[in-house]
XYZ file of C-alpha atoms in Angstrom:
309
model
C 0.027 0.208 -0.037
C 2.821 2.470 0.913
C 4.373 1.773 -2.418
C 1.353 2.324 -4.311
C 0.809 5.706 -2.543
C 4.554 6.593 -3.190
C 4.133 5.799 -7.026
C 0.783 7.791 -7.049
C 2.301 10.690 -5.395
C 5.219 10.380 -7.731
C 2.930 10.630 -10.898
C 0.892 13.485 -9.455
C 4.332 15.659 -8.829
C 5.137 14.595 -12.381
C 1.945 16.030 -13.838
C 1.833 19.174 -11.769
C 5.543 19.865 -12.625
C 4.726 19.618 -16.487
C 1.652 21.723 -15.930
C 3.621 24.497 -14.167
C 6.310 24.296 -16.788
C 3.879 24.549 -19.576
C 2.289 27.641 -18.038
C 5.503 29.291 -17.734
C 6.423 28.631 -21.277
C 3.038 29.927 -22.736
C 4.308 33.215 -21.670
C 7.576 32.822 -23.480
C 5.618 32.324 -26.828
C 3.935 35.385 -26.075
C 7.019 37.520 -25.593
C 8.482 35.859 -28.825
C 5.834 37.429 -30.678
C 5.681 40.576 -28.717
C 9.342 41.573 -28.771
C 9.985 40.695 -32.223
C 10.296 44.323 -33.129
C 12.419 45.321 -30.030
C 15.235 42.823 -30.314
C 16.632 40.404 -32.684
C 15.889 36.579 -32.114
C 19.454 35.601 -31.137
C 20.077 38.417 -29.070
C 16.877 37.572 -27.167
C 18.000 34.017 -26.785
C 21.449 35.242 -25.656
C 20.393 37.662 -22.992
C 17.720 35.087 -21.811
C 20.611 32.640 -20.892
C 22.901 35.301 -19.435
C 20.068 36.279 -17.206
C 19.331 32.654 -16.212
C 22.895 31.676 -15.578
C 23.234 34.885 -13.325
C 20.309 34.129 -11.295
C 20.897 30.088 -11.001
C 24.646 30.675 -9.995
C 24.086 31.094 -6.109
C 22.230 27.917 -6.103
C 24.947 25.973 -7.911
C 28.259 26.833 -6.645
C 28.278 23.900 -3.921
C 26.864 21.080 -6.167
C 29.172 22.161 -9.248
C 32.324 22.171 -6.992
C 31.559 18.677 -5.756
C 30.187 17.149 -9.080
C 32.690 18.858 -11.527
C 34.347 15.458 -12.170
C 30.924 13.780 -12.831
C 30.321 16.674 -15.377
C 33.631 16.329 -17.227
C 33.130 12.672 -17.559
C 29.653 13.271 -19.286
C 30.634 16.234 -21.275
C 29.586 14.952 -24.559
C 26.110 13.938 -23.612
C 25.846 17.360 -21.702
C 26.864 19.372 -24.768
C 24.276 17.385 -27.017
C 21.588 18.134 -24.570
C 22.585 21.679 -23.929
C 22.852 22.193 -27.868
C 19.328 21.062 -28.613
C 17.507 22.254 -25.608
C 19.253 25.576 -24.747
C 20.978 26.758 -27.962
C 18.747 25.555 -30.738
C 15.282 25.076 -29.463
C 14.465 28.606 -27.964
C 16.407 30.373 -30.730
C 14.408 28.713 -33.367
C 11.335 30.068 -31.455
C 12.576 33.517 -31.549
C 13.006 33.226 -35.268
C 9.645 31.793 -35.810
C 8.013 34.881 -33.712
C 9.652 37.304 -36.350
C 7.425 36.343 -39.042
C 4.505 33.652 -38.529
C 1.273 34.564 -37.211
C -0.179 33.940 -33.912
C -2.700 31.271 -35.176
C 0.020 29.360 -36.953
C 2.514 29.768 -34.097
C -0.407 28.153 -31.919
C -1.054 25.293 -34.250
C 2.707 24.353 -34.735
C 3.523 24.574 -31.293
C 1.167 21.582 -29.994
C 2.914 19.313 -32.449
C 5.954 18.991 -29.821
C 4.328 15.939 -28.112
C 3.279 14.431 -31.077
C 6.884 14.159 -32.258
C 7.826 13.139 -28.876
C 5.362 9.977 -29.410
C 6.516 9.388 -32.753
C 10.143 9.412 -31.891
C 9.510 7.196 -28.852
C 8.009 4.603 -30.873
C 10.559 4.688 -33.684
C 13.852 5.054 -31.554
C 12.832 3.617 -27.964
C 10.362 1.012 -29.453
C 7.556 2.364 -26.818
C 4.191 1.314 -27.932
C 1.522 4.025 -28.632
C -1.690 2.300 -26.879
C -4.953 2.872 -28.322
C -6.069 5.239 -25.521
C -3.062 7.241 -26.117
C -3.821 7.509 -29.873
C -7.529 8.463 -28.973
C -6.258 11.062 -26.574
C -3.939 12.696 -29.246
C -7.126 12.995 -31.617
C -9.195 14.636 -28.892
C -6.555 17.063 -28.062
C -5.865 17.964 -31.683
C -9.563 18.719 -32.215
C -9.732 20.789 -29.047
C -6.735 22.772 -30.290
C -8.179 23.206 -33.911
C -11.422 24.175 -32.317
C -9.567 26.864 -29.959
C -7.413 28.271 -32.767
C -10.047 28.493 -35.355
C -12.778 29.786 -33.083
C -14.972 27.309 -34.401
C -14.658 28.220 -38.211
C -13.012 25.326 -40.255
C -12.171 27.646 -43.128
C -9.773 29.396 -40.994
C -7.638 26.007 -40.686
C -8.057 25.348 -44.423
C -6.863 28.624 -45.486
C -3.596 28.501 -43.324
C -0.643 29.479 -45.652
C 2.824 28.429 -44.427
C 5.642 31.016 -44.191
C 9.314 31.050 -43.105
C 8.402 31.168 -39.190
C 6.405 28.127 -39.620
C 9.398 26.010 -40.884
C 11.374 27.412 -37.930
C 8.273 26.387 -35.493
C 8.491 22.738 -37.089
C 12.000 22.387 -36.684
C 11.769 23.392 -32.888
C 9.157 20.946 -32.535
C 11.569 18.295 -33.783
C 14.254 19.506 -31.697
C 12.250 19.613 -28.419
C 11.050 16.180 -28.852
C 14.797 14.815 -29.319
C 15.836 16.991 -26.324
C 13.038 15.492 -24.017
C 14.025 11.949 -24.943
C 17.814 12.741 -24.486
C 16.753 13.721 -20.800
C 16.655 10.090 -20.090
C 20.392 9.733 -20.632
C 21.474 12.546 -18.496
C 24.419 11.670 -16.012
C 22.853 9.519 -13.110
C 23.625 11.151 -9.591
C 24.081 14.823 -11.228
C 22.319 17.284 -9.206
C 19.680 19.132 -10.810
C 20.998 22.452 -10.153
C 24.471 21.270 -11.371
C 22.683 19.784 -14.468
C 20.711 22.924 -15.235
C 23.636 25.336 -14.828
C 26.058 23.312 -16.792
C 23.389 23.137 -19.448
C 22.722 26.705 -19.640
C 26.427 27.485 -19.686
C 27.389 25.080 -22.329
C 24.213 26.075 -24.389
C 25.271 29.798 -24.207
C 28.940 29.044 -25.169
C 27.527 27.288 -28.432
C 25.304 30.307 -29.000
C 27.836 32.945 -28.586
C 29.380 32.841 -32.200
C 25.852 33.243 -33.633
C 25.190 36.238 -31.244
C 28.577 37.836 -32.339
C 27.583 36.906 -36.132
C 24.069 38.585 -35.653
C 25.540 41.678 -34.044
C 28.210 42.209 -37.133
C 25.699 41.402 -40.002
C 22.343 43.028 -38.813
C 21.369 46.528 -38.715
C 18.742 46.120 -36.108
C 19.262 48.133 -33.121
C 18.175 46.607 -29.689
C 15.203 48.983 -28.420
C 15.592 49.271 -24.478
C 12.379 49.753 -22.772
C 10.768 48.830 -19.587
C 8.785 46.082 -21.504
C 11.899 44.641 -23.155
C 13.795 44.578 -19.718
C 10.760 42.957 -18.061
C 10.435 40.473 -21.058
C 13.777 39.254 -20.918
C 13.786 38.915 -17.021
C 10.884 36.762 -17.448
C 12.438 34.515 -20.191
C 15.604 34.297 -18.151
C 14.056 33.504 -14.998
C 10.639 31.926 -15.199
C 10.585 30.521 -18.831
C 14.275 29.419 -18.472
C 15.250 28.747 -14.664
C 12.075 27.401 -13.239
C 10.468 26.004 -16.342
C 13.403 23.981 -17.361
C 14.131 22.574 -13.745
C 10.056 21.702 -13.364
C 9.989 19.946 -16.972
C 13.313 18.003 -16.432
C 11.883 16.675 -13.161
C 8.546 15.959 -14.739
C 10.377 13.752 -17.358
C 12.223 12.092 -14.597
C 8.935 11.265 -12.554
C 6.466 10.250 -15.627
C 8.564 10.004 -18.832
C 8.883 12.075 -21.774
C 5.560 10.820 -23.684
C 3.250 11.575 -20.668
C 4.968 14.836 -19.851
C 4.689 15.652 -23.659
C 0.850 15.297 -23.511
C 0.635 17.734 -21.001
C 2.244 20.465 -23.422
C -1.185 20.397 -25.202
C -2.272 22.721 -22.602
C -0.331 25.598 -23.873
C -3.083 26.992 -26.055
C -5.106 27.248 -22.666
C -2.623 29.154 -20.797
C -1.999 31.481 -23.652
C -5.541 32.141 -23.883
C -5.674 33.144 -20.054
C -2.568 35.257 -20.417
C -4.243 36.885 -23.637
C -7.324 37.661 -21.463
C -5.301 39.131 -18.666
C -2.931 41.191 -20.658
C -4.152 41.717 -23.973
C -8.108 42.230 -22.911
C -9.149 39.194 -25.276
C -12.436 37.674 -24.130
C -12.681 33.980 -23.237
C -15.759 32.665 -25.089
C -17.883 29.367 -25.038
C -15.454 28.205 -27.825
C -12.654 28.516 -25.344
C -14.363 26.266 -22.709
C -15.361 23.757 -25.137
C -11.799 23.404 -26.453
C -10.485 23.083 -22.665
C -12.926 20.242 -22.311
C -11.706 18.477 -25.408
C -8.126 18.960 -24.703
C -8.128 17.874 -21.051
C -10.346 14.839 -22.185
C -7.704 13.848 -24.303
C -4.908 14.311 -21.855
C -6.731 12.199 -19.191
C -7.342 9.610 -21.939
C -3.737 9.502 -23.203
C -2.473 9.132 -19.945
C -5.004 6.560 -18.388
C -3.481 3.065 -17.464
C -6.241 0.435 -18.060
C -5.633 -2.497 -16.190
C -6.781 -5.904 -17.840
C -9.019 -7.709 -15.528
C -8.712 -11.235 -14.958
C -11.818 -13.297 -15.430
C -12.670 -15.641 -12.527
C -13.647 -19.141 -13.076
């Protein structure tokens, strides 16, 4: 009984961590679009990780010093994880925010978990159960209803631009990153892992940051909104969200955590209502019902009942 309660508690914490990370990341998508005229994409990504590293450093000095040998031994895997999850993934999102529309951005964003399921099946040989497949269908219908506001012609008339390609690339990168988290060094403190990932990711990003400054004429328009936006993506969408997401992967696995990512249009809708004065309609409520039904169905573990003779 105690073991069952422990497993239930572990799963609950895993789902709560995934929900919290997704809520924080929804703000990152809004700022990717909202700050696109104020700062170039690579610069935004670069300053984001600088802020994250500065705020994370006080929590990491002790575990870093004690586990430096473990980090050195696993530097190749840590570098790959950092390159995908820190350098490439978020920079692609900021490039996407430069050119794609909000409706396209939201639609493509929810393909992250689909790629996780597909890659888990192909590379990890994990089975996709019937209830998980049906859950994905429910979620996709709910998200399509939310994005199109109930008008199917909105979805049918979508045209893809350069930003959409960046978002699809980001989706693939994020799926691979989430799967690689299974192979992060065992015994490595969560703070040491996060800090080393951010530092390595920033190192990989630095040459591209220098290139952007040298080759573009875009001037960073410093304002209170930009400063607050950079602080948000650096602290909440980076530090807190990544720690929560990685712990969620550890507790419930990438496929189940990935299903929670489908809730990002819901959180984005709430943020739009609070900060952009957009209305929450019955269409939003119907979408919420479908999305959460799909998530519950996809994550439900059905036990086979033995027939008594």
